[in-house]
Short mmCIF file of C-alpha atoms and ligand atoms in Angstrom, two decimals:
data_model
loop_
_atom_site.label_atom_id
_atom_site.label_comp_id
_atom_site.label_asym_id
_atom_site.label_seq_id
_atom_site.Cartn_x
_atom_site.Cartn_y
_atom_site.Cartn_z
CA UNK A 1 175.87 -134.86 77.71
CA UNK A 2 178.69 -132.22 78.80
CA UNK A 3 182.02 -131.89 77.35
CA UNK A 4 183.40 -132.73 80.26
CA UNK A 5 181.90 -136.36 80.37
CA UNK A 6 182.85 -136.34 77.06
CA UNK A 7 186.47 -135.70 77.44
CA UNK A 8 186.05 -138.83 80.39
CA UNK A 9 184.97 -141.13 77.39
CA UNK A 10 188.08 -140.85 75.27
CA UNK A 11 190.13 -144.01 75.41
CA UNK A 12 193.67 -143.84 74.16
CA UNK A 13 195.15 -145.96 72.09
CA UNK A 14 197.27 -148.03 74.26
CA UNK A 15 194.29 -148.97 76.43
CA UNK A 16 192.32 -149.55 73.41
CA UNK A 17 194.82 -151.95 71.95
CA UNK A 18 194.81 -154.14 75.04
CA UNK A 19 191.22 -153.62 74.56
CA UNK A 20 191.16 -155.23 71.12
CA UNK A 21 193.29 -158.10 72.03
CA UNK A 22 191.16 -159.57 75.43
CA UNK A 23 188.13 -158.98 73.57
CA UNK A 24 185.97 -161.85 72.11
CA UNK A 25 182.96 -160.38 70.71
CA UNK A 26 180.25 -158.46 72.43
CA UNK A 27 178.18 -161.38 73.33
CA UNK A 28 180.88 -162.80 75.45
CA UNK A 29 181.86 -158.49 77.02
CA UNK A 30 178.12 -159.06 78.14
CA UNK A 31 178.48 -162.41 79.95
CA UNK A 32 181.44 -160.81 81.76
CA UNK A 33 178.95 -158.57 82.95
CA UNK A 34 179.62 -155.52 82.30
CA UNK A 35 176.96 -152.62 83.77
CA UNK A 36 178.30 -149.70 81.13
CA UNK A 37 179.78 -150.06 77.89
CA UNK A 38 183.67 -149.61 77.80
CA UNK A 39 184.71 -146.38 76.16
CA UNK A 40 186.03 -148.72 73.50
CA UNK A 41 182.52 -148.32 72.00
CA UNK A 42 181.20 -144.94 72.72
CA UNK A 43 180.88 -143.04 69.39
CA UNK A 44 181.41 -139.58 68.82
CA UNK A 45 178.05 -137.38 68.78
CA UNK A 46 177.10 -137.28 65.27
CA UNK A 47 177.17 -140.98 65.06
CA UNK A 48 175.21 -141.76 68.00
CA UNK A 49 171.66 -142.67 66.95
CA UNK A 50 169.67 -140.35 69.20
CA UNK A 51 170.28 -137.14 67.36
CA UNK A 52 168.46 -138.31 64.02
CA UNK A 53 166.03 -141.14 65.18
CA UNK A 54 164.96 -138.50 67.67
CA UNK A 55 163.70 -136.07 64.14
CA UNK A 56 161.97 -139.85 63.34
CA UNK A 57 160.37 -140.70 66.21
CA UNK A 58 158.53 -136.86 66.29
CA UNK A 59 157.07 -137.21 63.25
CA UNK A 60 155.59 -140.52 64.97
CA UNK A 61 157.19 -142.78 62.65
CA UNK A 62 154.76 -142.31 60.37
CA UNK A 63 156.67 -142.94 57.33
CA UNK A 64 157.55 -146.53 56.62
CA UNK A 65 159.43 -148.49 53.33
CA UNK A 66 156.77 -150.09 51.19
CA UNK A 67 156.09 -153.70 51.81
CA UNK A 68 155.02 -155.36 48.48
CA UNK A 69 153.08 -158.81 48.64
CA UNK A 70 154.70 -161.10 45.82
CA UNK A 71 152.41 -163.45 45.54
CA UNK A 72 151.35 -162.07 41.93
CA UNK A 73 154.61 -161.87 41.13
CA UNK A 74 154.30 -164.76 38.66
CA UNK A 75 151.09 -164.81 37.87
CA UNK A 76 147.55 -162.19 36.39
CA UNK A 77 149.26 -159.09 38.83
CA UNK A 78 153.07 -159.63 37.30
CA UNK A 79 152.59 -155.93 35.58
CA UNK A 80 151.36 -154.40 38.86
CA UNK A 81 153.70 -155.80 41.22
CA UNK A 82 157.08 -155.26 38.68
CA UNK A 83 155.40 -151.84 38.62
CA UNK A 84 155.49 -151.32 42.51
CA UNK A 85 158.99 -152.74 42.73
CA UNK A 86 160.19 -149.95 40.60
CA UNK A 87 158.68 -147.13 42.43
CA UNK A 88 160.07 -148.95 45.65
CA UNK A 89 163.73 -148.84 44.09
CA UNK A 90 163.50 -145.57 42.54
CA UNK A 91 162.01 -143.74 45.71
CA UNK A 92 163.52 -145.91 48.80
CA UNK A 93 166.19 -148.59 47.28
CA UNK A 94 164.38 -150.63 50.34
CA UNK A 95 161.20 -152.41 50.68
CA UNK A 96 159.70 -155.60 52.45
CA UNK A 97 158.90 -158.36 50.42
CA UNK A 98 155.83 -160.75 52.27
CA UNK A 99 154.54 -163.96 49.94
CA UNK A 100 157.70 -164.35 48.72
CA UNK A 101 157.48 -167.86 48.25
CA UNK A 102 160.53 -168.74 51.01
CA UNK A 103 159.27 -171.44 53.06
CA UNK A 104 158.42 -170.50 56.60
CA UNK A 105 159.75 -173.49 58.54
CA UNK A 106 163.16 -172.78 56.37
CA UNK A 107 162.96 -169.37 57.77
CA UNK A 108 162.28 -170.78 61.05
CA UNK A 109 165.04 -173.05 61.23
CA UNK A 110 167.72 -170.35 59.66
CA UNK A 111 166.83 -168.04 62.66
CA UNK A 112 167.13 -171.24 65.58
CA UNK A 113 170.49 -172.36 64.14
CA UNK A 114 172.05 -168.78 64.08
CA UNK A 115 170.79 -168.36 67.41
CA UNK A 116 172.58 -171.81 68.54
CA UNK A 117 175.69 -170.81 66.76
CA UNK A 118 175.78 -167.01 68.55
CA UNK A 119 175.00 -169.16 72.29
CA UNK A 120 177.53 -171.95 71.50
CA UNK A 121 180.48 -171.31 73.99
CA UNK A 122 182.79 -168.39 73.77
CA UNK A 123 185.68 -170.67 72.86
CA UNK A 124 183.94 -172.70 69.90
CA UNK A 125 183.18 -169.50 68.52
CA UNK A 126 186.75 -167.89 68.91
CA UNK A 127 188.38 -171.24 66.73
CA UNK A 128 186.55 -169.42 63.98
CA UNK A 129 187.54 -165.78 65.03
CA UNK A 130 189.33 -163.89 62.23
CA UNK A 131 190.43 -160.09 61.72
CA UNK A 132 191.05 -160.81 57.86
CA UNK A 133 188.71 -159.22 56.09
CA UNK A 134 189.74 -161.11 53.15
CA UNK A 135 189.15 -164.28 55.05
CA UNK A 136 185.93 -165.76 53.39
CA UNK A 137 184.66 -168.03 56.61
CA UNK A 138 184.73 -166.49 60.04
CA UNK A 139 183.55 -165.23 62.96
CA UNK A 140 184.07 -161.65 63.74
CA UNK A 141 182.93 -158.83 66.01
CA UNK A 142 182.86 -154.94 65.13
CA UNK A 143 183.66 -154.68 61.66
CA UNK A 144 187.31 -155.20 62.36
CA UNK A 145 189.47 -154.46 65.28
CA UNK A 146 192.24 -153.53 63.34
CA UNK A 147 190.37 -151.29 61.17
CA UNK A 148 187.71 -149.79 63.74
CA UNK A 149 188.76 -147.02 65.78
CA UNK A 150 185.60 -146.98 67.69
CA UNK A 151 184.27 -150.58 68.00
CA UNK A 152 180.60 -150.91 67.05
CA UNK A 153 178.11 -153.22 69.40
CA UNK A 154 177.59 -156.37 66.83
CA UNK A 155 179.17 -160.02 66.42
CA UNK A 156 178.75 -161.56 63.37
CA UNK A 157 179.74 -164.82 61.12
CA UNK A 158 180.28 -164.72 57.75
CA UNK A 159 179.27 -167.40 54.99
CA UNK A 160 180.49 -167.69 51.31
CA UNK A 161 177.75 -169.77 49.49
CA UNK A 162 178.72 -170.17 45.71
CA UNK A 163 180.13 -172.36 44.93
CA UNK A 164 178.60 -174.37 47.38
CA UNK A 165 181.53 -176.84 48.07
CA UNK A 166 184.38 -174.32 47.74
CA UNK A 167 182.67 -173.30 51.69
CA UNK A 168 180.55 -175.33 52.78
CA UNK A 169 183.42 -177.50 54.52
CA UNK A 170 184.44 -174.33 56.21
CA UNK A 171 181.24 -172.97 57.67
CA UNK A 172 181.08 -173.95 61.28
CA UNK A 173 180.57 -177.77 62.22
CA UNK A 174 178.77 -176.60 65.42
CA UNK A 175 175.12 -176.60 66.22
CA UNK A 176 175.44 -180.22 64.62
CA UNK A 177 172.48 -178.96 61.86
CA UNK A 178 174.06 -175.52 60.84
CA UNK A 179 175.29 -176.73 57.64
CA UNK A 180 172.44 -178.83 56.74
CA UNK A 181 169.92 -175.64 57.40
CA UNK A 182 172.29 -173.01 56.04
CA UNK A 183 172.33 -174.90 52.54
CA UNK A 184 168.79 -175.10 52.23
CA UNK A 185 168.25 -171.64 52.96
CA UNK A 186 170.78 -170.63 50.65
CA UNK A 187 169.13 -172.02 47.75
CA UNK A 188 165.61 -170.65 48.82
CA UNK A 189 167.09 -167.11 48.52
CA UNK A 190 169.39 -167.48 45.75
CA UNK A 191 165.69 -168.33 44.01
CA UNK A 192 163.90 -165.36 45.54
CA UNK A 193 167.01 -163.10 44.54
CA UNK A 194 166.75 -164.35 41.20
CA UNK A 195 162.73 -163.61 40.89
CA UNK A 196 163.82 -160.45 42.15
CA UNK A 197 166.75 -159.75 40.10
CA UNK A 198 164.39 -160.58 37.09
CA UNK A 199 161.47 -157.62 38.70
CA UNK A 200 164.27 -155.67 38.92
CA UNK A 201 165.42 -156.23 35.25
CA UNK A 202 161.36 -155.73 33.87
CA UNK A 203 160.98 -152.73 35.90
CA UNK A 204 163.98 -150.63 34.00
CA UNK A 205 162.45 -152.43 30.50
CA UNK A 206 165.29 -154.61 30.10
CA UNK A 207 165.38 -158.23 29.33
CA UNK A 208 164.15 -160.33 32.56
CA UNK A 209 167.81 -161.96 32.62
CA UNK A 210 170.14 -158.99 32.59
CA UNK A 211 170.76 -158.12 36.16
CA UNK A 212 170.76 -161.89 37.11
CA UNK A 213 173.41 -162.05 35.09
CA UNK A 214 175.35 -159.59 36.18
CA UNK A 215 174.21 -159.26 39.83
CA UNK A 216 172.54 -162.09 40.81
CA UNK A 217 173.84 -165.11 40.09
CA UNK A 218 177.91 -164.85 40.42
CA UNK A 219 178.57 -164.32 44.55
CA UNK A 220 175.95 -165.08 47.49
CA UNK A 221 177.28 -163.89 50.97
CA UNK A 222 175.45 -165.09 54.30
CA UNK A 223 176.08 -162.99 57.39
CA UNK A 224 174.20 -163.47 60.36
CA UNK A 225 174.67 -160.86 62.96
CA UNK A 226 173.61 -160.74 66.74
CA UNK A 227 173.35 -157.56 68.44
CA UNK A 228 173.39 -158.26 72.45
CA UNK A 229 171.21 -156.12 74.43
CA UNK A 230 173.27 -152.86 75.22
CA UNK A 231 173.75 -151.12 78.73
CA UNK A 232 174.36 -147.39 77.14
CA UNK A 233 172.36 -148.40 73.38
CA UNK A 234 172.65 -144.28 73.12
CA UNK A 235 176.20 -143.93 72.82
CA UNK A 236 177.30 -146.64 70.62
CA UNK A 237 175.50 -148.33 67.24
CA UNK A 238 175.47 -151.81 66.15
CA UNK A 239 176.22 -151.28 62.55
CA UNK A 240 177.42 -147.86 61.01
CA UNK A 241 175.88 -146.07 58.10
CA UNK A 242 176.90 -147.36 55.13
CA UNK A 243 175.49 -148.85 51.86
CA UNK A 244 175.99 -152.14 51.15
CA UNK A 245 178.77 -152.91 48.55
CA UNK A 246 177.06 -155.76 45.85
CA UNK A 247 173.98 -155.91 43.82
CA UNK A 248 171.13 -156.52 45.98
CA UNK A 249 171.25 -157.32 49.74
CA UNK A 250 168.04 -159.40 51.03
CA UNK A 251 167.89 -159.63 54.75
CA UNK A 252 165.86 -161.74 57.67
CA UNK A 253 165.30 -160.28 61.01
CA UNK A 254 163.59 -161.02 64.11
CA UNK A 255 160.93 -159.47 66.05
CA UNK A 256 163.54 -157.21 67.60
CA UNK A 257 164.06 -154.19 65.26
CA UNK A 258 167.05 -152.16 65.23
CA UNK A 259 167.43 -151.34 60.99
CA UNK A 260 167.15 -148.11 60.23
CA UNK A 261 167.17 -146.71 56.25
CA UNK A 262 167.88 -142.71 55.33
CA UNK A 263 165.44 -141.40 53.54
CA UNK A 264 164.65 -137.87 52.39
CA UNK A 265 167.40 -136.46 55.28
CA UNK A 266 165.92 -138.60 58.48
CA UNK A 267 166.16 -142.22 59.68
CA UNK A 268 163.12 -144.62 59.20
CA UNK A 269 163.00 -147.26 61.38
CA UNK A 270 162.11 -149.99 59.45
CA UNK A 271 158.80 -152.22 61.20
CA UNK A 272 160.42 -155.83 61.59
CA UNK A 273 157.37 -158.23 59.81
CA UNK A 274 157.15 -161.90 60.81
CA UNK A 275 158.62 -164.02 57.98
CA UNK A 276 159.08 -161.04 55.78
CA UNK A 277 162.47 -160.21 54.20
CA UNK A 278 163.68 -156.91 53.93
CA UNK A 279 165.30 -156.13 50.36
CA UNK A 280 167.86 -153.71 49.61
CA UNK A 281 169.76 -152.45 46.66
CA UNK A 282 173.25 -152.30 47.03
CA UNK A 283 176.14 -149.78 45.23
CA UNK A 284 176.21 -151.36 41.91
CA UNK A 285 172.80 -151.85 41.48
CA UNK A 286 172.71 -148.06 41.60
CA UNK A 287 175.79 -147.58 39.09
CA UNK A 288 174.12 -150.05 36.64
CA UNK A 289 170.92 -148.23 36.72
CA UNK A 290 172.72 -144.96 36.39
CA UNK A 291 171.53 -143.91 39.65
CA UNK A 292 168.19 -144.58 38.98
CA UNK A 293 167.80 -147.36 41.50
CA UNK A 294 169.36 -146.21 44.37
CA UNK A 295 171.57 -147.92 46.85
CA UNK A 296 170.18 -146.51 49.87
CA UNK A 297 172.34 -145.93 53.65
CA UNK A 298 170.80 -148.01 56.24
CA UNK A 299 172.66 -148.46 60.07
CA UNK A 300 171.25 -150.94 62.94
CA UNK A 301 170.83 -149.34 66.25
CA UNK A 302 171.19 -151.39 69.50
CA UNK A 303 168.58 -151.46 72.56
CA UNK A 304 168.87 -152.09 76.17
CA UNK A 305 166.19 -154.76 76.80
CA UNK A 306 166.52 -157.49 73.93
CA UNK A 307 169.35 -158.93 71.88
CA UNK A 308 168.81 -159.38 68.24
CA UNK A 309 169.50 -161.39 65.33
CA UNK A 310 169.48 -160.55 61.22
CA UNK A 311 170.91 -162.59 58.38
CA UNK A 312 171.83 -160.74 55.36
CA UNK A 313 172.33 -162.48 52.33
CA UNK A 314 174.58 -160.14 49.93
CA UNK A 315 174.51 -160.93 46.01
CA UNK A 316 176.85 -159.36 44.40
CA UNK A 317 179.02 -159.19 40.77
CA UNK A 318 182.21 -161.79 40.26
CA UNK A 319 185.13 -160.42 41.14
CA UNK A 320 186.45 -159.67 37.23
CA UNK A 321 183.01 -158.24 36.18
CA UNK A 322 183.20 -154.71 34.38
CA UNK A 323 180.80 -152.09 35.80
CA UNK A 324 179.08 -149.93 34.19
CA UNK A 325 175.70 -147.74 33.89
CA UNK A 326 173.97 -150.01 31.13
CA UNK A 327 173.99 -148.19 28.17
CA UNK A 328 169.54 -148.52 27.04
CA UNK A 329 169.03 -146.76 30.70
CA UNK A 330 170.99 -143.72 29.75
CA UNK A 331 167.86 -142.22 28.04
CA UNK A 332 170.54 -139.95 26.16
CA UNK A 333 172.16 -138.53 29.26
CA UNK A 334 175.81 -138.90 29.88
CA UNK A 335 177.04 -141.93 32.39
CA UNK A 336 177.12 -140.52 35.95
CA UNK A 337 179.79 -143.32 36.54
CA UNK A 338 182.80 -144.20 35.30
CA UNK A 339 183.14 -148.13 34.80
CA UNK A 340 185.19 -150.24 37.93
CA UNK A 341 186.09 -153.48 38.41
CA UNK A 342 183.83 -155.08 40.74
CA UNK A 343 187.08 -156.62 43.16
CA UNK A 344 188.78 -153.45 42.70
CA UNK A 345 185.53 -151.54 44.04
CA UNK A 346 185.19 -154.36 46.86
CA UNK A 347 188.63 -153.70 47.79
CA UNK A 348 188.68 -149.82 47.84
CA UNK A 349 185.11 -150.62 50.05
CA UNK A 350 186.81 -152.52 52.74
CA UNK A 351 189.95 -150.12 52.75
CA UNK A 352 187.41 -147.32 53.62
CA UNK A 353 185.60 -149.15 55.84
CA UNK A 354 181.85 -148.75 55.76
CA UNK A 355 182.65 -144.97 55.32
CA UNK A 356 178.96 -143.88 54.26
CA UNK A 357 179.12 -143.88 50.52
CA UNK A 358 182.23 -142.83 49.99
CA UNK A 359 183.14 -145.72 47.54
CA UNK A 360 180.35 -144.89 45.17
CA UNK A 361 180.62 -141.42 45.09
CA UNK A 362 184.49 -142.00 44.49
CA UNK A 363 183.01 -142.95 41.12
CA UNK A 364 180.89 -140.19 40.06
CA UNK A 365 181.88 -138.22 37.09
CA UNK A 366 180.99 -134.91 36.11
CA UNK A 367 178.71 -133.77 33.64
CA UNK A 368 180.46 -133.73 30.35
CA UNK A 369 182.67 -136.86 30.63
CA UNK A 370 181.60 -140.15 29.04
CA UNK A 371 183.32 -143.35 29.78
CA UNK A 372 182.49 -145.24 26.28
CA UNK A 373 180.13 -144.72 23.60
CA UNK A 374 176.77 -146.30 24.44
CA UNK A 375 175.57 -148.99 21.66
CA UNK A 376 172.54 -148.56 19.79
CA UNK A 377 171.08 -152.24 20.21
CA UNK A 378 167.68 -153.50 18.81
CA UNK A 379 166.52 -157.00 20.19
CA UNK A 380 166.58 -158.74 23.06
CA UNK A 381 169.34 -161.06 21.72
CA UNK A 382 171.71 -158.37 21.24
CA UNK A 383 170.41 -156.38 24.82
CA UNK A 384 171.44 -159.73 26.43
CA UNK A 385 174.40 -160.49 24.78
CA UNK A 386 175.65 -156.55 25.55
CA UNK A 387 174.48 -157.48 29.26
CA UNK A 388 177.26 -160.39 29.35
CA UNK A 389 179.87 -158.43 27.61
CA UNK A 390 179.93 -155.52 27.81
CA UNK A 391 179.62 -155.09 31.79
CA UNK A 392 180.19 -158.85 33.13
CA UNK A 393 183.71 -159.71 31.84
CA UNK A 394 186.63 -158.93 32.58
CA UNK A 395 188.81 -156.78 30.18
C1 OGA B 1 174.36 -155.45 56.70
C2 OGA B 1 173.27 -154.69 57.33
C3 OGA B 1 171.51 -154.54 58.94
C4 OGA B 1 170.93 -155.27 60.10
O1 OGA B 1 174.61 -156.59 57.16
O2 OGA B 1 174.96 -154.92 55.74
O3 OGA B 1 173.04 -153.59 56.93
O4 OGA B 1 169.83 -154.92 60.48
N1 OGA B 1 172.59 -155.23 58.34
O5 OGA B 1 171.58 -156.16 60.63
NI1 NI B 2 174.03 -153.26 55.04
#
């Protein structure tokens, strides 16, 4: 594309503003039917996804993020398949998990209701519209209008799940079923986190329950998104590059495909596998491990022919939990992060927006500095009881 053209794409910010305020998500810009995407949404050129998916595509997309079977997981093959999970972490922070014990009518269901919800009427939608980020129950398109200075091509709803009836009486009464089906599948993958989280735990040598309890069993986040089919899906992106804030992100997606993961300086699409869940570590996973597991930037493109829907489920610390690398994965070498509050992190997350991984890196310290002394702890009982205190309270 010229410069010119480009110049033609600019939108200032008074038109953008009115822009903002007409606008009820991208589902509904589509049924006003639109042939080209406003300017609103056109990205700059190093955002775009052709540049880098382009590099992908020529190596023929070869490359792909392991997909580990699970159904060992408790049983003869534990070793193995706590083995592969490692190498999965510690080369892609991303893998597919298949056999993982979530039933397939649940999954079923999940997918049919979020579709209903995304097709129920503009209006019903919109009594649930919110800019807040801070607001734990709402609808919401882009990441946030006020925020976003180039809107991105996704609608989304957002579910608190723990404790159950602190939200549940806020998550959307429409289809008539939603709440009914987003409960169950809540508790299916708070269970297959937890097997995870204890994989997870195995894999560094720690004791099975230390990232549960730090990770894993505090806040559970649903967010189903829908992508609509995109007129220019070239200039704009559904979802920026970014990592994802928590502990571990596990995610359902249809048939459509769109989720793309960096890896080794190029985007890999990532094959969408009936029933499958895609499983990703998030920030402070990584600081935990000490950057050993890594927390890996992913993005969701947009296409032209199909809309598309993906739930992500995000487990992540309480708010007053301490983090910290844990001290027995140090092997000896200084912490490569200094130790955050986990709302204080979420918050400096949001206020950057989804800027890459800025937010961990804001973290980092250098060589020589060490936050605390690391304990010398023999014992499981003592490992577990540093895993509560030392990184889960609050000071
Ligand atoms: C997310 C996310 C990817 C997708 O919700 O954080 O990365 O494919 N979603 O929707
Ligand atoms: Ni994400």
């Amino acid at each position: 594309m010229g410069s010119s053209e480009e110049e033609e794409l600019t939108f200032g910010e008074a038109e953008m503003n009115v822009f903002k305020q007409n606008l009820k998500g991208v589902k509904a810009l589509m049924e006003s039917g639109i042939t080209r995407i406003p300017n609103a949404y056109v990205k700059p050129l190093d955002e775009r996804p052709t540049k880098l998916s382009a590099a992908a595509a020529a190596d023929g997309n070869k490359i792909e993020i392991p997909v580990i079977d699970l159904a060992d997981l408790d049983g003869d093959g534990q070793d193995q398949v706590v083995k592969t999970i490692g190498e999965a972490c510690e080369k892609w922070g991303f893998f597919q998990v298949i056999n993982h014990g979530v039933p397939t009518s649940v999954i079923h269901s999940m997918m049919q209701v979020c579709q209903e919800f995304f097709d129920l009427p503009t209006e019903e939608k919109m009594e649930l519209y919110s800019d807040d980020t801070l607001k734990p129950v709402r609808f919401g398109t882009s990441y946030s209008l006020s925020k976003d200075t180039v809107l991105e091509w996704r609608d989304y709803l957002r579910c608190p799940c723990r404790p159950l009836s602190d939200f549940i009486h806020l998550w959307p009464a429409k289809p008539s079923t939603f709440r009914e089906v987003t409960m169950e599948y809540s508790k299916e993958i708070a269970a297959l986190a937890k097997r995870l989280c204890y994989a997870l735990s195995e894999s560094l040598g720690l004791e099975s329950e230390c990232l549960y309890e730090v990770i894993g069993k505090h806040q559970q986040i649903l967010m189903p998104n829908h992508y609509p089919a995109c007129p220019n899906p070239d200039l704009t992106i559904g979802l920026s590059a970014h990592s994802d804030a928590g502990g571990i992100t596990i995610l359902l997606q249809d048939h459509v495909g769109g989720l793309e993961v960096f890896n080794e300086g190029q985007w890999i699409a990532v094959k969408p596998l009936p029933d499958a869940f895609v499983v990703n570590l998030a920030d402070q996973t990584q600081i935990l491990t000490n950057g050993k597991y890594k927390s890996v930037e992913h993005r969701a493109t947009v296409n032209a022919q199909r809309a598309r829907i993906s739930i992500s489920t995000f487990f992540q610390p309480a708010a007053d939990a301490k983090i910290a690398p844990i001290p027995e994965l140090l092997g000896g070498q200084p912490p490569m992060y200094r130790e955050s509050l986990f709302g204080v992190y979420l918050r400096d997350f949001f206020t950057n927006r989804l800027n890459r991984k800025s937010a961990v890196d804001s973290l980092k310290l250098s060589g020589k500095t060490k936050t605390r002394k690391s304990h010398t702890v023999q014992g499981f009982k003592k490992k577990l009881r540093k895993c509560r205190n030392c990184i889960n309270r609050a000071p």
